[in-house]
């Protein structure tokens, strides 16, 4: 930092010189400078001096970037969380706990959380301004970013690379929790989905298994791992749904299932043309997945 600061002093010297020259050689005040030819030696020297200085600063910047960029740290270690950008939602996978979640990220406050960011389709960009830098998610490439919340709280972010029709509804909510609360969250969310209790919910589960839901969505304990759509194992414990477009509620869930593309135009989930009763059964089931 001090080296770069010294560089800034050169800039200050240049600005002060320009101001001095503007005043000292002001034609209106009768101080016009003599109009001699230039000095080749001076011009060559100053050009290479400037190039050399910029070159030195660049080397310093690149060395520093290698230190703060976690690519080098992580090549050996495991990420705390793998974040996958999808059109238009986020998948969070915690390898240490073999746990998936969607759209709402839970992290322990205080420490550094090492995230590997990848894309399932097009270029997205992870960005929660309060918790660190922005990082692009590029198909076929692993990028790394450190996420750090100094104090517990809820932090908001958004996808910051245009990724299609619903790019605006690819919001991020990060819950930074105390170590204890985070552990509780992990143990709760690591569990397989609960068995439905109500009769309608049991019917909903049967439908979930029979219709094509399992082709895209994962519910731990009852389906194979599929992450074409968000994990639904504990969907009813989320605050929001649809990448932040709606708060989570039975009403919004039903409206969504009735015709997803009405709620979020362009979304990949098709309209399954459920009957009113089927909608109620599915919603009853999903709403028990706390
Ligand atoms: Cu994803 Cu914009």
XYZ file of N, CA and C and ligand atoms in Angstrom, residues 85-90 121-126 137 158-164 166-170, ligand 1:
77
model
N -24.520 -20.975 -10.457
C -25.508 -20.065 -11.034
C -26.328 -20.791 -12.083
N -27.638 -20.667 -11.972
C -28.553 -21.258 -12.948
C -29.456 -20.138 -13.451
N -30.048 -20.345 -14.620
C -31.122 -19.450 -15.060
C -32.386 -19.878 -14.325
N -32.911 -19.210 -13.294
C -32.420 -18.022 -12.669
C -32.530 -18.212 -11.188
N -31.599 -18.977 -10.675
C -31.573 -19.258 -9.245
C -30.172 -19.732 -8.875
N -29.933 -19.863 -7.581
C -28.608 -20.248 -7.101
C -28.688 -21.582 -6.378
N -25.156 -22.956 -16.880
C -25.614 -22.640 -18.232
C -24.852 -21.463 -18.849
N -25.212 -20.251 -18.498
C -24.589 -19.080 -19.128
C -23.733 -18.360 -18.081
N -23.161 -17.232 -18.462
C -22.333 -16.488 -17.508
C -23.226 -15.749 -16.519
N -23.001 -16.002 -15.241
C -23.646 -15.249 -14.165
C -22.537 -14.574 -13.375
N -22.924 -13.756 -12.412
C -21.893 -13.153 -11.587
C -22.379 -13.025 -10.155
N -21.594 -13.594 -9.259
C -21.919 -13.576 -7.831
C -21.569 -12.206 -7.268
N -19.237 -16.218 -12.930
C -19.374 -17.665 -13.015
C -19.376 -17.997 -14.488
N -27.099 -9.747 -5.703
C -27.815 -10.078 -6.924
C -26.840 -10.574 -7.972
N -27.368 -11.285 -8.952
C -26.558 -11.656 -10.099
C -26.208 -10.362 -10.821
N -24.950 -10.186 -11.202
C -24.580 -8.905 -11.797
C -23.991 -9.066 -13.191
N -24.418 -10.117 -13.862
C -24.024 -10.264 -15.264
C -25.298 -10.634 -16.004
N -25.647 -9.885 -17.027
C -26.907 -10.151 -17.709
C -26.930 -11.593 -18.211
N -27.963 -12.346 -17.762
C -27.966 -13.784 -18.042
C -29.301 -14.231 -18.632
N -30.051 -13.300 -19.194
C -31.312 -13.686 -19.819
C -32.479 -12.937 -19.232
N -34.795 -13.296 -17.002
C -35.073 -13.083 -15.577
C -33.808 -12.763 -14.783
N -32.831 -12.170 -15.432
C -31.589 -11.783 -14.747
C -31.880 -10.932 -13.511
N -32.898 -10.072 -13.619
C -33.216 -9.186 -12.489
C -33.718 -9.971 -11.286
N -34.332 -11.157 -11.539
C -34.824 -11.953 -10.422
C -33.923 -13.140 -10.156
N -32.702 -12.782 -9.866
C -31.719 -13.771 -9.471
C -31.013 -13.175 -8.263
Cu -27.618 -14.722 -13.517
Cu -27.787 -12.492 -14.251
